[in-house]
PDB file of C-alpha atoms and ligand atoms in Angstrom:
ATOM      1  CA  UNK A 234     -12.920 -12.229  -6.115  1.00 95.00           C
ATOM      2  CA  UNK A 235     -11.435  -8.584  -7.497  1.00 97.00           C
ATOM      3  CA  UNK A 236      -8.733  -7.597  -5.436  1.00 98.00           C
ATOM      4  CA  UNK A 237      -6.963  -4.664  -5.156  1.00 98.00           C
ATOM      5  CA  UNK A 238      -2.867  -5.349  -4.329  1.00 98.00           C
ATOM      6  CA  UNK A 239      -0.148  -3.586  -4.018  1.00 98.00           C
ATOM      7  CA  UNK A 240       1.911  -3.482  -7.350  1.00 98.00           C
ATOM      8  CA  UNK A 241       4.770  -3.953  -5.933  1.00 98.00           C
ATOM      9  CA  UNK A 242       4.098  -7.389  -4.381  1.00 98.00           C
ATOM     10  CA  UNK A 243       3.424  -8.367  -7.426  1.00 98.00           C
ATOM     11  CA  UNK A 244       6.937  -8.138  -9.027  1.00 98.00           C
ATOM     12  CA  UNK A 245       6.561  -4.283 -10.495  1.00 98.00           C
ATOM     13  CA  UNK A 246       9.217  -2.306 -10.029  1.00 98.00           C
ATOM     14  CA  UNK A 247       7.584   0.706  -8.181  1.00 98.00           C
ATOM     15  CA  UNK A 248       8.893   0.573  -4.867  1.00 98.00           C
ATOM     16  CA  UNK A 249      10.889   4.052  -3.202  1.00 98.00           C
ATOM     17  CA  UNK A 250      14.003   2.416  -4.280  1.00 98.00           C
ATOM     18  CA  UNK A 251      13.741   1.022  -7.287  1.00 98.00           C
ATOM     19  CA  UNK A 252      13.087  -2.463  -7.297  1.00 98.00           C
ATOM     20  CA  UNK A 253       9.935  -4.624  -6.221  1.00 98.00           C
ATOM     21  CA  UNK A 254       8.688  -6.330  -3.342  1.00 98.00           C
ATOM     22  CA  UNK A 255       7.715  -9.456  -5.182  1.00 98.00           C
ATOM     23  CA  UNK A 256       5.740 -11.793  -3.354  1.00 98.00           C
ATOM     24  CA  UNK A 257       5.803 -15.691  -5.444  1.00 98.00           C
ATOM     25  CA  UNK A 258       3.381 -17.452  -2.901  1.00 98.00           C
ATOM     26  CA  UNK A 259       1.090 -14.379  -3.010  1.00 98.00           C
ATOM     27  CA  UNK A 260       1.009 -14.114  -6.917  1.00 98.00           C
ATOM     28  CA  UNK A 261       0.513 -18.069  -6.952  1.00 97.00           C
ATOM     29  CA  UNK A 262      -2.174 -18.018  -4.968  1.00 97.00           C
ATOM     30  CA  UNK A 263      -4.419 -15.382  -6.644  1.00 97.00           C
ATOM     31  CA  UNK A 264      -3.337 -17.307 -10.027  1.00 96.00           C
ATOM     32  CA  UNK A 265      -4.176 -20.443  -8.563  1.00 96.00           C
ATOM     33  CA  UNK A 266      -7.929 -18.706  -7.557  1.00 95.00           C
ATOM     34  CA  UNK A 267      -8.404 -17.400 -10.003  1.00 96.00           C
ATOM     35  CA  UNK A 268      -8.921 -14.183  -8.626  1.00 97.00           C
ATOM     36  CA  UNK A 269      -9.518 -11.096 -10.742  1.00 97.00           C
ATOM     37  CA  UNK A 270      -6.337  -8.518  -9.859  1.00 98.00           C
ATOM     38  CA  UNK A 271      -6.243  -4.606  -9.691  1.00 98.00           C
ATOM     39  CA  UNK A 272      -2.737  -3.062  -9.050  1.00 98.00           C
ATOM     40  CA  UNK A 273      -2.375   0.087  -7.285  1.00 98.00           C
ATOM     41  CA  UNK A 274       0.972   2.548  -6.582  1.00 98.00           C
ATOM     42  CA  UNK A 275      -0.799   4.842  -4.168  1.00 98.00           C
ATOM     43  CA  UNK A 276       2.610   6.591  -4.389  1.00 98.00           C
ATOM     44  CA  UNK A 277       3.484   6.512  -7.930  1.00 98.00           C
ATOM     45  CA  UNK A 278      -0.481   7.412  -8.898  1.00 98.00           C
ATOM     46  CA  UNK A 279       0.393  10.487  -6.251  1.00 98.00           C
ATOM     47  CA  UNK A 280       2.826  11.495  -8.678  1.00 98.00           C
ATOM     48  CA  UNK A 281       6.265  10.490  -7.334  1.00 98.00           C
ATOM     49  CA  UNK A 282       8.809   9.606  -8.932  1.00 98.00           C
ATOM     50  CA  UNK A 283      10.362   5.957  -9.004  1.00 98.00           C
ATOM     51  CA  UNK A 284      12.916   5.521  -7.563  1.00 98.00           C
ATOM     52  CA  UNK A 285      11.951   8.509  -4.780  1.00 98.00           C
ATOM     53  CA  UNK A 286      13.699   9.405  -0.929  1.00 98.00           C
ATOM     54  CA  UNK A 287      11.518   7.012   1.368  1.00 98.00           C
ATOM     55  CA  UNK A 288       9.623   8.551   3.200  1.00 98.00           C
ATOM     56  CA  UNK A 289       7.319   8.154   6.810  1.00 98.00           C
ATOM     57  CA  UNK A 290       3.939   9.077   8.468  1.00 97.00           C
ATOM     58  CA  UNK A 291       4.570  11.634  11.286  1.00 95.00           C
ATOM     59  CA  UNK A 292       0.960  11.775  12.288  1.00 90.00           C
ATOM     60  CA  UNK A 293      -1.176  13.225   9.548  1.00 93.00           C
ATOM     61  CA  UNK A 294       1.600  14.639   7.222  1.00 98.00           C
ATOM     62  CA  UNK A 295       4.230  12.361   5.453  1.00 98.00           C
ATOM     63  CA  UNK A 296       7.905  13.565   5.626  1.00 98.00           C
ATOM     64  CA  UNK A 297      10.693  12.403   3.167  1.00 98.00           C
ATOM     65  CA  UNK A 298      14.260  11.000   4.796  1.00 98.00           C
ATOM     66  CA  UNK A 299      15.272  14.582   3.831  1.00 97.00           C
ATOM     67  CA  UNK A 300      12.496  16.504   5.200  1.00 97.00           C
ATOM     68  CA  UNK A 301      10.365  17.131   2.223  1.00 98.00           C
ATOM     69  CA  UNK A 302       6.495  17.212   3.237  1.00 98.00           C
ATOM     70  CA  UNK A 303       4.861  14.661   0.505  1.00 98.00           C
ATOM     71  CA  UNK A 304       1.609  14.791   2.552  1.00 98.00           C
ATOM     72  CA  UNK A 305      -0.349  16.072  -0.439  1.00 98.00           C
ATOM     73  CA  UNK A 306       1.124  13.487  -3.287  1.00 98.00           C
ATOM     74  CA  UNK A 307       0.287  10.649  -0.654  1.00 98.00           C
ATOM     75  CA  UNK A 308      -3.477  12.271   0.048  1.00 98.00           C
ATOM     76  CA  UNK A 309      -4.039  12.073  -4.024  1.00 98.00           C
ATOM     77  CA  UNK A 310      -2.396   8.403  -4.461  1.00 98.00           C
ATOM     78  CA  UNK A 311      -4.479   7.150  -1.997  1.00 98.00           C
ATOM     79  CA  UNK A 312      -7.759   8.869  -3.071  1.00 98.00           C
ATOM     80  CA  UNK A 313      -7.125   7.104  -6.771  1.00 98.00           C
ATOM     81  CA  UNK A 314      -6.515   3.854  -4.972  1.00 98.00           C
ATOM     82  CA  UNK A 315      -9.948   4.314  -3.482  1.00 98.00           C
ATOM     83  CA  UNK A 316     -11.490   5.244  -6.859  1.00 98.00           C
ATOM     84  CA  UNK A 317     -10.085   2.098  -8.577  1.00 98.00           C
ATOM     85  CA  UNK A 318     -11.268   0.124  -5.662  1.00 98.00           C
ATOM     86  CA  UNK A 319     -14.780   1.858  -6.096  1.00 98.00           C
ATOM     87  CA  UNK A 320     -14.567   1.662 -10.073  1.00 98.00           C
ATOM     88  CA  UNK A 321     -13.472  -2.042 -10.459  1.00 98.00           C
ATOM     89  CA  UNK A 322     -15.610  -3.165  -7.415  1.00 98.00           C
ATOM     90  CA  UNK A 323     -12.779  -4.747  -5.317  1.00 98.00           C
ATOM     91  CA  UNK A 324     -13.959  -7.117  -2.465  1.00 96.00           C
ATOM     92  CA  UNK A 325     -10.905  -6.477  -0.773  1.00 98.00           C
ATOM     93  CA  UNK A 326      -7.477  -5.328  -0.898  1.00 98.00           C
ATOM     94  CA  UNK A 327      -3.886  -6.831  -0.065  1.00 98.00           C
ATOM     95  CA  UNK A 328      -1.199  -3.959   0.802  1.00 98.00           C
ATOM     96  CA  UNK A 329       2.092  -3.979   1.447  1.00 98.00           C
ATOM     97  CA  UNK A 330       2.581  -4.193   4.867  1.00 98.00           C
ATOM     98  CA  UNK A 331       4.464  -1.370   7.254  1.00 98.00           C
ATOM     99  CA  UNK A 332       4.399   0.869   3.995  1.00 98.00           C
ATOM    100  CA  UNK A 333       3.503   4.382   4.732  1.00 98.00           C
ATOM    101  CA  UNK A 334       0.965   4.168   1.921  1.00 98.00           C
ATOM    102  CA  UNK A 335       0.177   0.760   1.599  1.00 98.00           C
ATOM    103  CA  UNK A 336       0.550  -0.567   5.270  1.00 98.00           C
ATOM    104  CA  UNK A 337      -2.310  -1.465   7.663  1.00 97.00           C
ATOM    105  CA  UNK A 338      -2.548  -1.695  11.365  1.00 97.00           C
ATOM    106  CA  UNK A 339       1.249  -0.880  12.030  1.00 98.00           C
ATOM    107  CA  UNK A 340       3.560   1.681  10.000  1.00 98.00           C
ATOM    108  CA  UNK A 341       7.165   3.235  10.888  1.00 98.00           C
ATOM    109  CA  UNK A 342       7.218   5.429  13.888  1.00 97.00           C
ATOM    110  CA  UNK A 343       8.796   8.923  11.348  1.00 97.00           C
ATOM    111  CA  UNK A 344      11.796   8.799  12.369  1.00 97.00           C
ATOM    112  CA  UNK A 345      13.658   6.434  10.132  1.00 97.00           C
ATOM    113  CA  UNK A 346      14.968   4.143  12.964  1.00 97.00           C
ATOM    114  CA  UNK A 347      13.547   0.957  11.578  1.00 96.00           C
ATOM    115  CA  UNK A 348      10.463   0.957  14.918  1.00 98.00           C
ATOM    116  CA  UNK A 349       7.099  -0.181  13.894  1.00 98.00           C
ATOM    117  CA  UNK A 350       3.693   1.732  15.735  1.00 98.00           C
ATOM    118  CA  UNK A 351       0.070   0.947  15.520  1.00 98.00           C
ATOM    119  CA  UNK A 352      -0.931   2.873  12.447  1.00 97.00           C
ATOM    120  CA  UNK A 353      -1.542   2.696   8.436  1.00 98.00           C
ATOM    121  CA  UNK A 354      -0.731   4.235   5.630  1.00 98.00           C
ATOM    122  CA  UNK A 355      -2.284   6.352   3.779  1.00 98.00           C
ATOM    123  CA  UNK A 356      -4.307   4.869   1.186  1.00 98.00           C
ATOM    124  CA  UNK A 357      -4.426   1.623   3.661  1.00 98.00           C
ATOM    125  CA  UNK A 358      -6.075   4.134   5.760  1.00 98.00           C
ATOM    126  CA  UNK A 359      -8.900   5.506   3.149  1.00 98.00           C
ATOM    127  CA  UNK A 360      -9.551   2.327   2.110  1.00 98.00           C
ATOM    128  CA  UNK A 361     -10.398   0.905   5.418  1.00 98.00           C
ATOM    129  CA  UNK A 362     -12.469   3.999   6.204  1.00 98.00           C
ATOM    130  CA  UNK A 363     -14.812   3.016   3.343  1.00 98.00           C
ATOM    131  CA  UNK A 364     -15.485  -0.185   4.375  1.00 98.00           C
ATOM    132  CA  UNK A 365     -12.564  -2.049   2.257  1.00 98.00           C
ATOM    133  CA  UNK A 366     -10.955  -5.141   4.208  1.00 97.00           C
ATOM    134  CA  UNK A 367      -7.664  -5.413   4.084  1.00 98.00           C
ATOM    135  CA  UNK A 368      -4.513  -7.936   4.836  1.00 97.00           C
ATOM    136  CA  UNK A 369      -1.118  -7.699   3.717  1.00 98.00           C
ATOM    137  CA  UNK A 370       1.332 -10.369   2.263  1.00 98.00           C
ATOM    138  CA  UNK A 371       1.716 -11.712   4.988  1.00 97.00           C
ATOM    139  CA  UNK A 372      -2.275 -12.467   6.562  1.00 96.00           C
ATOM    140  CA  UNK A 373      -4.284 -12.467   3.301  1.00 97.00           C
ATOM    141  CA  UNK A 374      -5.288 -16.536   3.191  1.00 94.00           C
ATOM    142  CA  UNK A 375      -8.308 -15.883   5.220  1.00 91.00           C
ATOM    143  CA  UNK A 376      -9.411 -13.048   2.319  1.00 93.00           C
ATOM    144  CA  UNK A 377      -8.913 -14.893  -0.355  1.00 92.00           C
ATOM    145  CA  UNK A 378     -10.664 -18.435   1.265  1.00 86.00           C
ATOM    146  CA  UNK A 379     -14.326 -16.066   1.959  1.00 77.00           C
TER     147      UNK A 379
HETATM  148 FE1  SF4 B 165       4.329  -0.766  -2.973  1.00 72.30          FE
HETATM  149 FE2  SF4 B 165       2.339   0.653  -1.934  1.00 72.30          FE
HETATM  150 FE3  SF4 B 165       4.838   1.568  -1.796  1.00 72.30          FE
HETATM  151 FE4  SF4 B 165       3.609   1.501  -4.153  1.00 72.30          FE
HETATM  152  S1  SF4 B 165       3.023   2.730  -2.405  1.00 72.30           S
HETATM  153  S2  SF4 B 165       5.703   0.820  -3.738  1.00 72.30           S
HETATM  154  S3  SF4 B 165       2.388  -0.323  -3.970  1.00 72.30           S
HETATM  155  S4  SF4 B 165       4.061  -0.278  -0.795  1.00 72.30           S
END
C-alpha cells in the first residue's frame, strides 16, 4: 500500500514545538509491510514555521494560543496534503490524532484547555472529503491489514 502519514509520527522533527511525535510500533509496522510511505506537514507545507505558537480549530478558522488567525496557512497545507495524496496515489492516510491539522474524528475544543470535541483537522478534513480513509496512530492496523 502508499500511505500518506503524518511526518511527525514518523520521528521528524516538525511538530508546533519542536520535537516529533515518533511513533516505533507505527514505523515498524509499515517497515515490516512493506508499505510504500508519503510524509506530509500540512502545517509546515502551509508555511509555518517550526517550532510555531500551537494553535486550535474554532469552527472554520484556526486561532494561534496568542490569537493569530492561521486559517489561511492551514487551508494551503492541507490542500498540498491532498495533492500529494492525489499525485502519489495514496490508498490511505495515517494522521496524527487530535491535531488541528492532522486529527480525525475528534480535535481540541479552541480554547486551549486540554478538552477533546467531535471534529478534524484541517487537512484530516479535505482528505476525508475526497474519499481518503483515514486512522491515526493509534487505530491504523485494520488499514494497513486490507
Ligand atoms: Fe504532525 Fe500534522 Fe502537526 Fe505536522 S501538522 S506536526 S504532521 S500533526
Amino acid at each position: 500500500m502508499k500511505i500518506l502519514v503524518s511526518a511527525c509520527l514518523l520521528g521528524i522533527a516538525c511538530k508546533y514545538s519542536g520535537g516529533d511525535n515518533l511513533c516505533p510500533a507505527l514505523v515498524d509496522a509499515l517497515q515490516r509491510g512493506g508499505h510504500e510511505i508519503v510524509p506530509v506537514c500540512p502545517e509546515v507545507y502551509g508555511g509555518l514555521p517550526t517550532p510555531r505558537p500551537p494553535a486550535e480549530r474554532c469552527e472554520s478558522r484556526v486561532v494561534t494560543c496568542e490569537g493569530t488567525d492561521v486559517t489561511e496557512q492551514y487551508r494551503k497545507g492541507a490542500g498540498i496534503a491532498l495533492t500529494l495524496a492525489r499525485l502519489t496515489g495514496c490508498d490511505g492516510a495515517i494522521l496524527k490524532a487530535n491535531s488541528p491539522s492532522c486529527g480525525h474524528g475528534t480535535i481540541y475544543d479552541g480554547t486551549f484547555g486540554h478538552r477533546l470535541v467531535p471534529g478534524s483537522g484541517m487537512a484530516a478534513e479535505l482528505l476525508a472529503r475526497n474519499g481518503i480513509p483515514i486512522c491515526n496512530e493509534n487505530n491504523y492496523t485494520a488499514l494497513l491489514e486490507e
